[in-house]
PDB file of N, CA and C in Angstrom:
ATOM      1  N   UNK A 131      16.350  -7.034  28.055  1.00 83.00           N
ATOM      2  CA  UNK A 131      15.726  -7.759  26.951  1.00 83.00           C
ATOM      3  C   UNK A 131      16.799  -8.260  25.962  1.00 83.00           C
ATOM      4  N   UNK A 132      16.772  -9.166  25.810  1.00 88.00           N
ATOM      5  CA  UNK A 132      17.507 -10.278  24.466  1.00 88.00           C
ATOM      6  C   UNK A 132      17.170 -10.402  23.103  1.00 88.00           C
ATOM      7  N   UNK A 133      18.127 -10.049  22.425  1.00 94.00           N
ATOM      8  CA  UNK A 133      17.297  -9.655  20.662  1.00 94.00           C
ATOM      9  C   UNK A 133      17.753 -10.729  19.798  1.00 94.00           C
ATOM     10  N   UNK A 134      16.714 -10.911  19.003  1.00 94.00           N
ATOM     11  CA  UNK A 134      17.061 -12.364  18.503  1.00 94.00           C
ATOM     12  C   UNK A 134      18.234 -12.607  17.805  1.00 94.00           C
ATOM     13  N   UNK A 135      18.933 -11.189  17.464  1.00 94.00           N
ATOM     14  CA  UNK A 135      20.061 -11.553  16.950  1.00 94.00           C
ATOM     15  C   UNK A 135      21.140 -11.684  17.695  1.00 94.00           C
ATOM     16  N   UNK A 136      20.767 -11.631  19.254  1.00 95.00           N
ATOM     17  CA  UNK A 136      21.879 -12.311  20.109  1.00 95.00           C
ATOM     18  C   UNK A 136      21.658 -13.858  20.735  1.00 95.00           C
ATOM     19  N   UNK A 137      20.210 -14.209  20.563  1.00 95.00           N
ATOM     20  CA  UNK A 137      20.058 -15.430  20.820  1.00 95.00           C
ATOM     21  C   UNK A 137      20.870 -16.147  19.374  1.00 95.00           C
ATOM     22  N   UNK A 138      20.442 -15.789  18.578  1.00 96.00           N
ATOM     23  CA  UNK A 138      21.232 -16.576  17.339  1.00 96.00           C
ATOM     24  C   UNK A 138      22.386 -16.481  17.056  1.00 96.00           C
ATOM     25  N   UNK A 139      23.374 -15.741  17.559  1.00 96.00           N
ATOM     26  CA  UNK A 139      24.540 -15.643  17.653  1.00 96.00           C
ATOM     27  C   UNK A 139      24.933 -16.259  19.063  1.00 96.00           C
ATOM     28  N   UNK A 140      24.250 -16.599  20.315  1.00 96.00           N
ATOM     29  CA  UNK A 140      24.448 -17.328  21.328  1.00 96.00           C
ATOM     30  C   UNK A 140      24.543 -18.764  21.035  1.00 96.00           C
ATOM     31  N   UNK A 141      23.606 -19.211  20.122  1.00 96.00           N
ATOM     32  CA  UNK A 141      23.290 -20.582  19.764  1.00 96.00           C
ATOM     33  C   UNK A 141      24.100 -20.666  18.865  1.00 96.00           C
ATOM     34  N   UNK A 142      24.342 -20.234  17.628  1.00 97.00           N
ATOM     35  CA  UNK A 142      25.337 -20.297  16.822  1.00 97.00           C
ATOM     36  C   UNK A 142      26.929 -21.013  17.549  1.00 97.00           C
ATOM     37  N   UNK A 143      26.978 -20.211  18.491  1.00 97.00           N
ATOM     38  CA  UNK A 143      28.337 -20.103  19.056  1.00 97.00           C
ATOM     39  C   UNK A 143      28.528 -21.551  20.264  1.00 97.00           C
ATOM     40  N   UNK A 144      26.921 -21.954  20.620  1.00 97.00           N
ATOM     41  CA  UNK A 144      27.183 -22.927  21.213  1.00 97.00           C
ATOM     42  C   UNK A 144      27.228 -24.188  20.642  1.00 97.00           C
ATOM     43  N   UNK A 145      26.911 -24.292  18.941  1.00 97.00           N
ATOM     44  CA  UNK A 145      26.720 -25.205  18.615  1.00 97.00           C
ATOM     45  C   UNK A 145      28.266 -25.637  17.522  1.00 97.00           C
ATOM     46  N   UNK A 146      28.775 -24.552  17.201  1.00 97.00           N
ATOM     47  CA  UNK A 146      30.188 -24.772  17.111  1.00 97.00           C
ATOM     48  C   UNK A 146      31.279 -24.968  18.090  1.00 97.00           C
ATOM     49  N   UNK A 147      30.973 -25.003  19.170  1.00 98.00           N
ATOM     50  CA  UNK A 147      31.410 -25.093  20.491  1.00 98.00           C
ATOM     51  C   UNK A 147      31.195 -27.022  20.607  1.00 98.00           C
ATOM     52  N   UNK A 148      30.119 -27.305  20.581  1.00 97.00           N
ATOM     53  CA  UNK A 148      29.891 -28.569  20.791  1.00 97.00           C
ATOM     54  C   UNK A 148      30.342 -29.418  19.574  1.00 97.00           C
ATOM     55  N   UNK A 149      30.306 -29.009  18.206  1.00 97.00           N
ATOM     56  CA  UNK A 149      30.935 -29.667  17.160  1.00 97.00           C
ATOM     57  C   UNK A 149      32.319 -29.653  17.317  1.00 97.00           C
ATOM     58  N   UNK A 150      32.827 -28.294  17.716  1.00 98.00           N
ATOM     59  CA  UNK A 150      34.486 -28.331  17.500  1.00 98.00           C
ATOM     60  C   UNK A 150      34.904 -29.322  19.265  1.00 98.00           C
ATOM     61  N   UNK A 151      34.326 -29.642  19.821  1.00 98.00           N
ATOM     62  CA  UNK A 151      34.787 -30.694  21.116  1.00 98.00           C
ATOM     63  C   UNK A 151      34.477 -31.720  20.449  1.00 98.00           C
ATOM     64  N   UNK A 152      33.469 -32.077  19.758  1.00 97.00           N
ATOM     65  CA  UNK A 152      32.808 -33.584  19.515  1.00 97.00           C
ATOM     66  C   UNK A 152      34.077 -33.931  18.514  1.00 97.00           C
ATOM     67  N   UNK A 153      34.752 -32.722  17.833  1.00 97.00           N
ATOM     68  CA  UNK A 153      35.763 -33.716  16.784  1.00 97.00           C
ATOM     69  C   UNK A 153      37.239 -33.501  17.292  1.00 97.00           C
ATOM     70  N   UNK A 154      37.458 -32.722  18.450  1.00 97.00           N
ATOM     71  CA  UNK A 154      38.150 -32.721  19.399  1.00 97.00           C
ATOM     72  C   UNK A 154      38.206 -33.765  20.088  1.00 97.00           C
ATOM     73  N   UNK A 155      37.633 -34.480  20.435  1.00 97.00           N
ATOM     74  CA  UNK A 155      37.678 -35.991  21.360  1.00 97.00           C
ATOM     75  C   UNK A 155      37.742 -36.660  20.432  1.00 97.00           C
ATOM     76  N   UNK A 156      37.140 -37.173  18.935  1.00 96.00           N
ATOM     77  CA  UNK A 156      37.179 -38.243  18.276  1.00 96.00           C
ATOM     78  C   UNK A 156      38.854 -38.577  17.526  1.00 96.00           C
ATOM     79  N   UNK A 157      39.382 -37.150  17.809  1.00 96.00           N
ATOM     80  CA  UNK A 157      40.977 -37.172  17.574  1.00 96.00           C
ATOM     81  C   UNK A 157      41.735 -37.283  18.514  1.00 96.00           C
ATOM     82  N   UNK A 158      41.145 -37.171  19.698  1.00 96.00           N
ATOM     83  CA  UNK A 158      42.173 -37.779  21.226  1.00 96.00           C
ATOM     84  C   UNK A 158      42.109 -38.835  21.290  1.00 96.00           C
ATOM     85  N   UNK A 159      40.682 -39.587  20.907  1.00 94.00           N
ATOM     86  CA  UNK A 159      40.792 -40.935  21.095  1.00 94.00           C
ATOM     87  C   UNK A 159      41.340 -41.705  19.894  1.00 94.00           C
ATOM     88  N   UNK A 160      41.732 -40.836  18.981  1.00 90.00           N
ATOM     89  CA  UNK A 160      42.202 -42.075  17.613  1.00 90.00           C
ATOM     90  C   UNK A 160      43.655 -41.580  18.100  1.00 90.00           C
ATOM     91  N   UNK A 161      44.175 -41.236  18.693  1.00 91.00           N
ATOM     92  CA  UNK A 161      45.572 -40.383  18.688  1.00 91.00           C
ATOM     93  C   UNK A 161      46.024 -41.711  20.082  1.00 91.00           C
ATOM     94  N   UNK A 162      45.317 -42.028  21.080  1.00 91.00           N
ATOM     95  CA  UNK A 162      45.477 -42.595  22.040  1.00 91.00           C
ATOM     96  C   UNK A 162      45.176 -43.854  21.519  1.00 91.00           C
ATOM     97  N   UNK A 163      44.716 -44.550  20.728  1.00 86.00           N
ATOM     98  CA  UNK A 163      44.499 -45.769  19.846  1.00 86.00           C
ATOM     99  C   UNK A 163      46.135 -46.050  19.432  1.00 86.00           C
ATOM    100  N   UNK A 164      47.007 -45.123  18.532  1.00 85.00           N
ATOM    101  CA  UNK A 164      47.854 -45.067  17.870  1.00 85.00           C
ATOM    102  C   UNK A 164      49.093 -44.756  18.885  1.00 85.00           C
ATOM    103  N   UNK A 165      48.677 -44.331  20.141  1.00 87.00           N
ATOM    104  CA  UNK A 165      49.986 -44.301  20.551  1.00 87.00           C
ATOM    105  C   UNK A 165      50.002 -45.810  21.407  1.00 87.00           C
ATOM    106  N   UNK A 166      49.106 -46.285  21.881  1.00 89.00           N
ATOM    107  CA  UNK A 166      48.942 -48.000  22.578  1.00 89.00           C
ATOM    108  C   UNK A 166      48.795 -48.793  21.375  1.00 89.00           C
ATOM    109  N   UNK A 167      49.320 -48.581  20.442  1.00 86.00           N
ATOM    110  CA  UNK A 167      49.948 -49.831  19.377  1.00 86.00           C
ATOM    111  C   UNK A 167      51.268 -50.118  19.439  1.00 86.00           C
ATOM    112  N   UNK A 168      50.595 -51.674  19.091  1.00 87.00           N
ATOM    113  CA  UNK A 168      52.238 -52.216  19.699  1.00 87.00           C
ATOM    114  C   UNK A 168      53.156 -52.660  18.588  1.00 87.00           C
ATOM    115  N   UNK A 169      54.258 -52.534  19.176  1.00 89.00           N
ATOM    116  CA  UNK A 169      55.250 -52.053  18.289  1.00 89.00           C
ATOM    117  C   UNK A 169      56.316 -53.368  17.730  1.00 89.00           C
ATOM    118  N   UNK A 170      56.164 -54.192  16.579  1.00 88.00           N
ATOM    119  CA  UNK A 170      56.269 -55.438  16.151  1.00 88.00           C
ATOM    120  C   UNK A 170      57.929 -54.805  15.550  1.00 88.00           C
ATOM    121  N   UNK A 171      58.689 -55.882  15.535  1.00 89.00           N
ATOM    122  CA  UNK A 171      60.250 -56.084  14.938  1.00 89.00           C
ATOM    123  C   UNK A 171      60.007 -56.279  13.281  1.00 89.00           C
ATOM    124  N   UNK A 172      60.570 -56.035  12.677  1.00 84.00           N
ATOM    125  CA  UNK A 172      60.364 -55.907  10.911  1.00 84.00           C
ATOM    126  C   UNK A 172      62.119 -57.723  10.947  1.00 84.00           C
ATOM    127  N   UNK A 173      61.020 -58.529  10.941  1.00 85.00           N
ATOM    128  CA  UNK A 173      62.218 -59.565  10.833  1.00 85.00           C
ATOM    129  C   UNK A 173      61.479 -61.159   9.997  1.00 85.00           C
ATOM    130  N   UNK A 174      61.574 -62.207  10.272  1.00 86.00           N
ATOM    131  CA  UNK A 174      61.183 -63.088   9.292  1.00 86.00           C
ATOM    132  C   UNK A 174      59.709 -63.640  10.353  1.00 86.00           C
ATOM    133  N   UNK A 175      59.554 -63.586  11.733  1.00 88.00           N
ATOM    134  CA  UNK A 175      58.540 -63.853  11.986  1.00 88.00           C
ATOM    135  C   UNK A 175      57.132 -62.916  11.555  1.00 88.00           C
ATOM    136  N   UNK A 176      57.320 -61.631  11.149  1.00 86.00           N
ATOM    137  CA  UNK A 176      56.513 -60.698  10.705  1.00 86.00           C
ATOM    138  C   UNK A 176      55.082 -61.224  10.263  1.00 86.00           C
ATOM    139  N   UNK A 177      55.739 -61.621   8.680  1.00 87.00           N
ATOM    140  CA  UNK A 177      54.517 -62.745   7.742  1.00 87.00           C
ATOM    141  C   UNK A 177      53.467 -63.779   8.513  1.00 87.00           C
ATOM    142  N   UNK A 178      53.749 -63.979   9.828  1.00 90.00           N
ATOM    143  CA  UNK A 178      53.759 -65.297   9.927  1.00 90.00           C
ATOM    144  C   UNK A 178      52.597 -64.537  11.090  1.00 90.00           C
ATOM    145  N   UNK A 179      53.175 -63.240  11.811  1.00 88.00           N
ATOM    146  CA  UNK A 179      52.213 -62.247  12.445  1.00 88.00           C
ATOM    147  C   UNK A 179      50.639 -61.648  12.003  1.00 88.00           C
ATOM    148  N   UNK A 180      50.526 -61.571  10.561  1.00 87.00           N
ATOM    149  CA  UNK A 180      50.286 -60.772   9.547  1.00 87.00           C
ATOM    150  C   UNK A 180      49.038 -61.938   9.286  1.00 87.00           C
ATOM    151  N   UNK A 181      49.298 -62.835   8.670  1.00 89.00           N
ATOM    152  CA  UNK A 181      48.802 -64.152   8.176  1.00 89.00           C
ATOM    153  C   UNK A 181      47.750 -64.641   9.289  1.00 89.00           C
ATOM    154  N   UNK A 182      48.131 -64.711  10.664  1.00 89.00           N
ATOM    155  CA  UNK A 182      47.889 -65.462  11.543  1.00 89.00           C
ATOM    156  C   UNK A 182      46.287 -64.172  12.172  1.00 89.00           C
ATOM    157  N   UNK A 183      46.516 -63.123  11.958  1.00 86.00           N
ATOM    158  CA  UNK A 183      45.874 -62.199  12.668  1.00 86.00           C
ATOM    159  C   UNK A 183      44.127 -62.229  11.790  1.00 86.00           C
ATOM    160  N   UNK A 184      43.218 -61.825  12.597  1.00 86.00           N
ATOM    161  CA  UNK A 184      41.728 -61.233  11.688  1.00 86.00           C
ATOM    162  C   UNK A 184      41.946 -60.172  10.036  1.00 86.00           C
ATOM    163  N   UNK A 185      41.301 -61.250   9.173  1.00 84.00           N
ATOM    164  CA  UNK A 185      41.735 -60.613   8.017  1.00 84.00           C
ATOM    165  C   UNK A 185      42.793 -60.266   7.240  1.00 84.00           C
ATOM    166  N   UNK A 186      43.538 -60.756   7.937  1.00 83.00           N
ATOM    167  CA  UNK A 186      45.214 -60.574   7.246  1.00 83.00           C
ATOM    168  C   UNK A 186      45.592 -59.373   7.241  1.00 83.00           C
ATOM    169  N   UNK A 187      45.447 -58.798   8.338  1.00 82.00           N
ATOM    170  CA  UNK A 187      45.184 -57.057   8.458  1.00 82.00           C
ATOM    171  C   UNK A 187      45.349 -57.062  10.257  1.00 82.00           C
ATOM    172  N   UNK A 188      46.586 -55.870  10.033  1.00 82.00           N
ATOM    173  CA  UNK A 188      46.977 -55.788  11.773  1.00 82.00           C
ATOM    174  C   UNK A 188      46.894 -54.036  12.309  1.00 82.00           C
ATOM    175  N   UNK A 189      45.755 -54.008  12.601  1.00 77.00           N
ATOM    176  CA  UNK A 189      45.143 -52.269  12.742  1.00 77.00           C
ATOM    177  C   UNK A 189      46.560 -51.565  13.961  1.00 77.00           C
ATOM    178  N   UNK A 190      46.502 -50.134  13.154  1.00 77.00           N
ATOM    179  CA  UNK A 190      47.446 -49.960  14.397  1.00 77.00           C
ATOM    180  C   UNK A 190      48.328 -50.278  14.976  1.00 77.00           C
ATOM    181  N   UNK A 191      49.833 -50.825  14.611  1.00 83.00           N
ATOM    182  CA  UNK A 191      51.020 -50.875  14.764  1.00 83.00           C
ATOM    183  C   UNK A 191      52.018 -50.499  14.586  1.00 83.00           C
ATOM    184  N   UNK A 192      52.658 -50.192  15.362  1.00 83.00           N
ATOM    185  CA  UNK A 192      54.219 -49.860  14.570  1.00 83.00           C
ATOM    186  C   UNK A 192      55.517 -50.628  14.682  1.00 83.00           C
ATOM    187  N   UNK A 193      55.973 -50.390  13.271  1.00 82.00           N
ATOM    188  CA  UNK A 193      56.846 -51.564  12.714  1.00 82.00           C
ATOM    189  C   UNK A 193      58.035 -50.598  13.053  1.00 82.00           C
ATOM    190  N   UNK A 194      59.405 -51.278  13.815  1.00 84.00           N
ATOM    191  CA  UNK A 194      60.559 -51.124  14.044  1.00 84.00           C
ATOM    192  C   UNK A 194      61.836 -51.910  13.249  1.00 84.00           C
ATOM    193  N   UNK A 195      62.445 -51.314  12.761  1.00 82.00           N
ATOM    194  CA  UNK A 195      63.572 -51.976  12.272  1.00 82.00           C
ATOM    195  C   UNK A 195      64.206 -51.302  11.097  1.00 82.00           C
ATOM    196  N   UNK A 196      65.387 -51.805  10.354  1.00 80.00           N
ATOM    197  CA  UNK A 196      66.349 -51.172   9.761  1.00 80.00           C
ATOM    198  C   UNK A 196      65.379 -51.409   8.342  1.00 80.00           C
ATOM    199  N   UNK A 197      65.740 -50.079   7.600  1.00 78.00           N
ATOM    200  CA  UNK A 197      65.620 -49.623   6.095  1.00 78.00           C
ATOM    201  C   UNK A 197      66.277 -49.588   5.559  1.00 78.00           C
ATOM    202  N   UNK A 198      66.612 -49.856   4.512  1.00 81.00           N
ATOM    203  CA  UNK A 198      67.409 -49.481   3.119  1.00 81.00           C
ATOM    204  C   UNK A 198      67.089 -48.943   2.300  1.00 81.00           C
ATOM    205  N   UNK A 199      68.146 -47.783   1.984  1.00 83.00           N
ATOM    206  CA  UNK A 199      67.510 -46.817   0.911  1.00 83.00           C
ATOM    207  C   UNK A 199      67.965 -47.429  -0.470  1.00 83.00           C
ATOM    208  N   UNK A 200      66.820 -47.129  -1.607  1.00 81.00           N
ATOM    209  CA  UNK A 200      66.989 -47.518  -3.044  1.00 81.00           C
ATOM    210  C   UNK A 200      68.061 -46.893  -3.210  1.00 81.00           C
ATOM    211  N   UNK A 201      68.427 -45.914  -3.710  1.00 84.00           N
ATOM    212  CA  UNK A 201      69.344 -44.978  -4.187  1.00 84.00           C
ATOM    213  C   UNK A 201      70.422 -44.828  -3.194  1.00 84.00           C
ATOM    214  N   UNK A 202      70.503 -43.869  -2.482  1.00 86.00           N
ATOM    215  CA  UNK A 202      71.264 -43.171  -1.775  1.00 86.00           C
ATOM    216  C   UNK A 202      70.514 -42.715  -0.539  1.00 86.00           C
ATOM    217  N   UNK A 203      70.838 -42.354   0.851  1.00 87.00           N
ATOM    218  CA  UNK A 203      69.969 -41.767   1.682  1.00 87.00           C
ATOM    219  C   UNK A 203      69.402 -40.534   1.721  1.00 87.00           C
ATOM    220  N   UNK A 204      68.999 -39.697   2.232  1.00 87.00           N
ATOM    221  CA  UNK A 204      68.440 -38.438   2.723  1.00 87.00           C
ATOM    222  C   UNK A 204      69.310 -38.165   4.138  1.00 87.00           C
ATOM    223  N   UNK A 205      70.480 -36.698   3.406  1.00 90.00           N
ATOM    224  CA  UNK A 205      70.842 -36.172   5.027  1.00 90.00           C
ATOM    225  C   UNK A 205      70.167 -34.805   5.083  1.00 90.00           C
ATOM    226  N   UNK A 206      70.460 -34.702   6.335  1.00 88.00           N
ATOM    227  CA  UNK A 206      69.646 -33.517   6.951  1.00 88.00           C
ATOM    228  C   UNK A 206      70.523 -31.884   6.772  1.00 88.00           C
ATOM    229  N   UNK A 207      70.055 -31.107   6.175  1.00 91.00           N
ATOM    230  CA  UNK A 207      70.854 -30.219   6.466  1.00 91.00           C
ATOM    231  C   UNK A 207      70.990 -29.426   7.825  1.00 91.00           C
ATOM    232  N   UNK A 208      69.964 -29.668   8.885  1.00 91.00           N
ATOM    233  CA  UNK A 208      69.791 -29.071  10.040  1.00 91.00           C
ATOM    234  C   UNK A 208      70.894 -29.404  10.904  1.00 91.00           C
ATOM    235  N   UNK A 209      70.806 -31.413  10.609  1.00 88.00           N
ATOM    236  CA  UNK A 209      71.211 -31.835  12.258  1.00 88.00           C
ATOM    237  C   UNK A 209      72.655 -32.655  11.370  1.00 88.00           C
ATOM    238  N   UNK A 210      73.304 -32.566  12.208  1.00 89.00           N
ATOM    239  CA  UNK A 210      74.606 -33.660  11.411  1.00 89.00           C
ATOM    240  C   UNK A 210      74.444 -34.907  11.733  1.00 89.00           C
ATOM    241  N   UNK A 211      75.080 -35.894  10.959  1.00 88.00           N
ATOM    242  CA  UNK A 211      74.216 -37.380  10.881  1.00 88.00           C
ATOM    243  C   UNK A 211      73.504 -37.618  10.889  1.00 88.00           C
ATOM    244  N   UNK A 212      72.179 -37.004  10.986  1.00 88.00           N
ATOM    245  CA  UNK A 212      71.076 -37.806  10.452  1.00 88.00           C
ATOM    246  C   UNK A 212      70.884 -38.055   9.644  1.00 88.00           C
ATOM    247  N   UNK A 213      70.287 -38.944   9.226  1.00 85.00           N
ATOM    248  CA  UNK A 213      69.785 -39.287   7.791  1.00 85.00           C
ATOM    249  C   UNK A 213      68.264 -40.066   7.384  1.00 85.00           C
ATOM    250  N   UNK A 214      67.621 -40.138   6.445  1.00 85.00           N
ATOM    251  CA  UNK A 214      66.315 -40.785   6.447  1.00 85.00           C
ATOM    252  C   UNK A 214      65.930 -41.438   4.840  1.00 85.00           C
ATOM    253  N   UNK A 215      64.483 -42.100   4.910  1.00 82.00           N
ATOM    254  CA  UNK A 215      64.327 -42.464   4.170  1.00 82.00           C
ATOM    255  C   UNK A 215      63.296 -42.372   3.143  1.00 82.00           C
ATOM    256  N   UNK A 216      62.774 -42.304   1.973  1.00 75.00           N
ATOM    257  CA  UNK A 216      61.347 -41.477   1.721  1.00 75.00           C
ATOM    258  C   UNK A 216      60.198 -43.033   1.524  1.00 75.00           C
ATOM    259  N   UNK A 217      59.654 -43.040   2.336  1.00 71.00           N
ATOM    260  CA  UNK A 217      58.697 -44.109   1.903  1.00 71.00           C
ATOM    261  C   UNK A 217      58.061 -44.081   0.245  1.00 71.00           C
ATOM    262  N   UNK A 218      58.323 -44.914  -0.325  1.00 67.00           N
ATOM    263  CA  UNK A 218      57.893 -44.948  -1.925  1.00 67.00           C
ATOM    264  C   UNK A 218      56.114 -45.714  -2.344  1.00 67.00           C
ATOM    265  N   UNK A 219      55.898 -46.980  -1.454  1.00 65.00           N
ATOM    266  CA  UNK A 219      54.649 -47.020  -1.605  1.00 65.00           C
ATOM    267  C   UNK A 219      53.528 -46.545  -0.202  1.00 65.00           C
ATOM    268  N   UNK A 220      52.460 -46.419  -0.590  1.00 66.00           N
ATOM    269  CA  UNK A 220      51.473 -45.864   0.601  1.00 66.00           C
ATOM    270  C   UNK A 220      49.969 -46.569   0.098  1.00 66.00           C
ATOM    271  N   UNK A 221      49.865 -47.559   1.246  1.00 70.00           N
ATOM    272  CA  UNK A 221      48.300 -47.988   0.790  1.00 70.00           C
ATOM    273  C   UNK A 221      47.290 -47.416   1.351  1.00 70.00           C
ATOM    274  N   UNK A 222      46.202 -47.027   0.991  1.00 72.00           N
ATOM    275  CA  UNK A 222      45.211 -45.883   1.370  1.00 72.00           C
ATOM    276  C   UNK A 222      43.956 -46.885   0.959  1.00 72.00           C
ATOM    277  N   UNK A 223      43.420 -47.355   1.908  1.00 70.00           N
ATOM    278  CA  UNK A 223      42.013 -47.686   1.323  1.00 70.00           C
ATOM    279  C   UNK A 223      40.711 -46.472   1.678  1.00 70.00           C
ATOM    280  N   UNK A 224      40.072 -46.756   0.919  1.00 70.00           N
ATOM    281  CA  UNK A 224      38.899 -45.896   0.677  1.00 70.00           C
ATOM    282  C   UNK A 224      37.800 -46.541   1.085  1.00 70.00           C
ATOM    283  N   UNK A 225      36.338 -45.750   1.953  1.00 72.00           N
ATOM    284  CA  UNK A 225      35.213 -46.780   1.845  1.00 72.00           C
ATOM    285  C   UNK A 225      34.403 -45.790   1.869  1.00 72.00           C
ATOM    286  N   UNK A 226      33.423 -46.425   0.784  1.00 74.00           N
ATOM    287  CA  UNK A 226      32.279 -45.601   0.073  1.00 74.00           C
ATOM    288  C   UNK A 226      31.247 -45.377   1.194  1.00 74.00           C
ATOM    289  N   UNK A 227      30.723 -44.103   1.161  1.00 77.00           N
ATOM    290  CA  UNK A 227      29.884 -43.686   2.423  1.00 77.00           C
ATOM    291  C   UNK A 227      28.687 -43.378   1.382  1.00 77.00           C
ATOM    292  N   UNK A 228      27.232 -43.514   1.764  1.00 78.00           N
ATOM    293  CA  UNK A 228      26.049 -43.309   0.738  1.00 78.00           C
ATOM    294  C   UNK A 228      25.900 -41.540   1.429  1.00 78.00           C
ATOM    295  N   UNK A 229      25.920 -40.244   0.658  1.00 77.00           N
ATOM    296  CA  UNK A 229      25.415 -39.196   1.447  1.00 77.00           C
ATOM    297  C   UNK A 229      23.839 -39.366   0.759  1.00 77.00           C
ATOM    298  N   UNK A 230      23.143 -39.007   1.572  1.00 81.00           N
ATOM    299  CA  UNK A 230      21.984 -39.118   1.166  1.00 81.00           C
ATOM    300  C   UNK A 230      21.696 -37.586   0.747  1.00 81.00           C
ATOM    301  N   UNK A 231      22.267 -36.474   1.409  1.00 82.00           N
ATOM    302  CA  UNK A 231      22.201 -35.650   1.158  1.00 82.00           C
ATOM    303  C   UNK A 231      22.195 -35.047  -0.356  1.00 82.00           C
ATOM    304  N   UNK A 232      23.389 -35.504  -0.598  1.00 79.00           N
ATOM    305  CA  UNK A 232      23.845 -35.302  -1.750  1.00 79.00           C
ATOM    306  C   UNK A 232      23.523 -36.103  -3.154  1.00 79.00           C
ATOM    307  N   UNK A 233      23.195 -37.244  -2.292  1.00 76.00           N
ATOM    308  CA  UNK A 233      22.950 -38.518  -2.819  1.00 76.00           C
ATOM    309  C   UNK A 233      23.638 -39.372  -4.033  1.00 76.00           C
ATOM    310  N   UNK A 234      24.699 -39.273  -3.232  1.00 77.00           N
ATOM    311  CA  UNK A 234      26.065 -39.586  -4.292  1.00 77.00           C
ATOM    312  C   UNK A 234      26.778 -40.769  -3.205  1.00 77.00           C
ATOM    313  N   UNK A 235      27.962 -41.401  -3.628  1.00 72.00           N
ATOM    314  CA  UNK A 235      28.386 -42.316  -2.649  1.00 72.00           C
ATOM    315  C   UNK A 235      29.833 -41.296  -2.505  1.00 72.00           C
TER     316      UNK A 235
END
């Protein structure tokens, strides 16, 4: 015989089971999105890339090419010669979701 507090701890367990895969795949597939982006040269045709594309907005790419640091660089104390750079701006857009739950945006 099965006591309900093992059915509810059965179900419990299967339903975090199915949430933690469901957001398990929605991060393989954004991870596999980001690694098949293609990878554009940082040079004077760029703008002209940028401009030309849906929305003036190019999802998913990565930009290759030389940086210059404001100041001075970043060396590594680990590895010898390396060196890097700290990205200074970061655009983050936001989009308002309605929770109804909560019922707030």
């Amino acid at each position: 015989p099965i006591t309900p507090g093992e059915l509810l701890c059965l179900g419990s367990s299967l339903a975090f089971s199915g949430l933690f895969y469901y957001l398990y795949r929605k991060k393989a597939r954004m991870v596999a999105r980001i690694q098949e982006a293609p990878k554009l040269q940082v040079d004077d045709n760029l703008p002209a890339l940028v401009s030309a594309a849906d929305g003036r907005c190019l999802p998913y790419v990565a930009l290759e090419g030389i940086v210059l640091p404001a100041k001075a660089a970043l060396t590594s104390h680990y590895h010898e010669g390396l060196q890097g750079v700290i990205q200074k701006l970061l655009l983050k857009e936001h989009r308002l979701i309605w929770n109804s739950l909560a019922r707030s945006w």
